[in-house]
Amino acid sequence: MKECLFCKIIEKKIPAKIAYEDDKVLAFHDISPQGPVHILIIPKVHIPSVNELQDSDKEIIGSLFVIASKLAKEYKVDQKGFRLVINNGLDTGQAVAHLHVHLIGGRLMQWPPG
Ligand code: AMP
Ligand code: ZN
């Protein structure tokens, strides 16, 4: 996607602090972290949001969670806890229309979220 910020990060046209990369998934540190650990995990294929998911996306969506699990261990938030967040659409403030999982940890969190 030409005008997608996260596609530009995937293409290395915009710099990011990369935490994990393989041929299908990229994870990078959020530019405005909401906790000591805040990593965005994204598919390299452009999927705008959960609304567009199809049966053929099952494997890539599974990969996002498996990589989240690995990163939570690597960044040592797996024991005390962390949150995985997917903002989807206007009401949630989704700012970037490229599906992403926020991995946030390293601080006490409240429930319900804002
Ligand atoms: P969302 O509101 O769920 O769409 O989240 C978008 C996230 O992308 C926010 O947490 C932003 O801080 C983050 N973000 C925006 N631009 C960049 C960037 N250039 N590098 C890293 N993270 C970014
Ligand atoms: Zn994109």
Short mmCIF file of C-alpha atoms and ligand atoms in Angstrom, two decimals:
data_model
loop_
_atom_site.label_atom_id
_atom_site.label_comp_id
_atom_site.label_asym_id
_atom_site.label_seq_id
_atom_site.Cartn_x
_atom_site.Cartn_y
_atom_site.Cartn_z
CA MET A 1 0.00 0.00 0.00
CA LYS A 2 1.60 3.19 -1.22
CA GLU A 3 0.37 5.63 1.41
CA CYS A 4 0.40 3.29 4.40
CA LEU A 5 2.82 4.31 7.17
CA PHE A 6 3.41 0.77 8.35
CA CYS A 7 3.97 -0.53 4.81
CA LYS A 8 6.65 2.18 4.51
CA ILE A 9 8.24 0.89 7.72
CA ILE A 10 8.16 -2.65 6.28
CA GLU A 11 9.83 -1.35 3.12
CA LYS A 12 12.41 0.48 5.32
CA LYS A 13 11.43 3.80 3.77
CA ILE A 14 10.71 5.07 7.28
CA PRO A 15 13.06 4.04 10.11
CA ALA A 16 11.88 2.06 13.11
CA LYS A 17 13.50 0.27 16.01
CA ILE A 18 12.93 -3.32 14.98
CA ALA A 19 12.34 -5.95 17.66
CA TYR A 20 11.63 -8.93 15.39
CA GLU A 21 11.47 -9.65 11.69
CA ASP A 22 10.84 -12.63 9.44
CA ASP A 23 9.49 -12.97 5.93
CA LYS A 24 5.87 -12.46 7.02
CA VAL A 25 5.92 -10.44 10.26
CA LEU A 26 7.61 -7.28 11.54
CA ALA A 27 7.68 -6.04 15.14
CA PHE A 28 9.00 -2.62 16.12
CA HIS A 29 8.97 -0.34 19.13
CA ASP A 30 6.12 2.15 19.27
CA ILE A 31 7.26 5.74 18.70
CA SER A 32 5.06 6.94 21.58
CA PRO A 33 5.30 4.13 24.14
CA GLN A 34 2.45 3.69 26.59
CA GLY A 35 4.58 1.59 28.94
CA PRO A 36 8.20 0.50 29.49
CA VAL A 37 7.59 -2.11 26.79
CA HIS A 38 5.43 -1.15 23.81
CA ILE A 39 5.95 -3.10 20.63
CA LEU A 40 3.78 -3.17 17.52
CA ILE A 41 3.51 -6.53 15.76
CA ILE A 42 2.29 -6.36 12.17
CA PRO A 43 1.80 -8.63 9.18
CA LYS A 44 3.94 -7.68 6.20
CA VAL A 45 0.88 -8.08 4.01
CA HIS A 46 -1.36 -5.00 4.09
CA ILE A 47 -4.57 -5.81 5.98
CA PRO A 48 -6.36 -2.59 7.04
CA SER A 49 -8.15 -3.95 10.12
CA VAL A 50 -9.82 -6.96 11.70
CA ASN A 51 -12.87 -6.15 9.54
CA GLU A 52 -11.08 -7.34 6.40
CA LEU A 53 -9.84 -10.69 7.77
CA GLN A 54 -10.52 -13.77 5.69
CA ASP A 55 -10.07 -17.53 6.18
CA SER A 56 -6.80 -17.30 4.27
CA ASP A 57 -5.39 -14.97 6.97
CA LYS A 58 -5.60 -17.56 9.75
CA GLU A 59 -1.93 -18.48 9.61
CA ILE A 60 -0.58 -14.93 9.62
CA ILE A 61 -2.89 -13.89 12.46
CA GLY A 62 -1.73 -16.91 14.44
CA SER A 63 1.87 -15.87 13.81
CA LEU A 64 1.26 -12.40 15.31
CA PHE A 65 0.26 -14.02 18.61
CA VAL A 66 3.06 -16.57 18.66
CA ILE A 67 5.58 -13.77 18.08
CA ALA A 68 3.88 -11.68 20.78
CA SER A 69 4.42 -14.59 23.16
CA LYS A 70 8.12 -14.79 22.25
CA LEU A 71 8.63 -11.03 22.55
CA ALA A 72 6.87 -10.94 25.93
CA LYS A 73 9.46 -13.44 27.17
CA GLU A 74 12.36 -11.65 25.50
CA TYR A 75 11.36 -8.32 27.05
CA LYS A 76 10.65 -10.02 30.38
CA VAL A 77 7.03 -9.04 30.79
CA ASP A 78 5.62 -12.55 30.52
CA GLN A 79 5.74 -13.26 34.25
CA LYS A 80 4.21 -10.06 35.63
CA GLY A 81 1.86 -9.61 32.71
CA PHE A 82 1.26 -7.66 29.57
CA ARG A 83 -1.59 -6.56 27.40
CA LEU A 84 -2.22 -7.28 23.72
CA VAL A 85 -4.42 -4.63 22.13
CA ILE A 86 -5.89 -4.33 18.66
CA ASN A 87 -7.66 -1.06 18.04
CA ASN A 88 -10.26 -1.52 15.34
CA GLY A 89 -12.04 1.41 13.79
CA LEU A 90 -13.12 4.92 14.69
CA ASP A 91 -14.47 4.41 18.20
CA THR A 92 -11.17 2.89 19.34
CA GLY A 93 -8.97 5.59 17.84
CA GLN A 94 -7.26 3.27 15.37
CA ALA A 95 -4.85 5.71 13.77
CA VAL A 96 -3.00 3.49 11.31
CA ALA A 97 -5.06 1.40 8.89
CA HIS A 98 -2.65 -1.53 8.81
CA LEU A 99 -3.60 -4.27 11.28
CA HIS A 100 -1.29 -4.23 14.31
CA VAL A 101 -1.13 -5.84 17.71
CA HIS A 102 0.14 -3.62 20.53
CA LEU A 103 2.22 -5.51 23.09
CA ILE A 104 2.31 -3.32 26.18
CA GLY A 105 3.89 -4.25 29.50
CA GLY A 106 6.18 -3.29 32.33
CA ARG A 107 3.66 -1.33 34.38
CA LEU A 108 0.44 -1.85 36.33
CA MET A 109 -2.67 -1.43 34.17
CA GLN A 110 -6.28 -0.63 34.90
CA TRP A 111 -9.42 -2.36 33.72
CA PRO A 112 -11.66 -1.39 32.02
CA PRO A 113 -9.37 0.35 29.52
CA GLY A 114 -10.12 3.93 28.49
P1 AMP B 1 -3.44 2.68 16.70
O1 AMP B 1 -3.96 3.90 17.40
O2 AMP B 1 -3.90 1.39 17.33
O3 AMP B 1 -3.68 2.72 15.21
O4 AMP B 1 -1.88 2.67 16.94
C1 AMP B 1 -0.95 3.28 16.09
C2 AMP B 1 0.34 3.31 16.86
O5 AMP B 1 1.39 3.57 15.96
C3 AMP B 1 0.41 4.37 17.95
O6 AMP B 1 0.65 3.77 19.21
C4 AMP B 1 1.56 5.26 17.50
O7 AMP B 1 2.33 5.76 18.57
C5 AMP B 1 2.35 4.33 16.62
N1 AMP B 1 3.17 4.96 15.60
C6 AMP B 1 2.82 5.95 14.76
N2 AMP B 1 3.84 6.27 13.93
C7 AMP B 1 4.87 5.44 14.28
C8 AMP B 1 6.21 5.28 13.80
N3 AMP B 1 6.69 6.02 12.78
N4 AMP B 1 6.99 4.35 14.39
C9 AMP B 1 6.52 3.61 15.42
N5 AMP B 1 5.26 3.71 15.90
C10 AMP B 1 4.45 4.61 15.35
ZN ZN B 2 0.07 -1.15 5.15
#
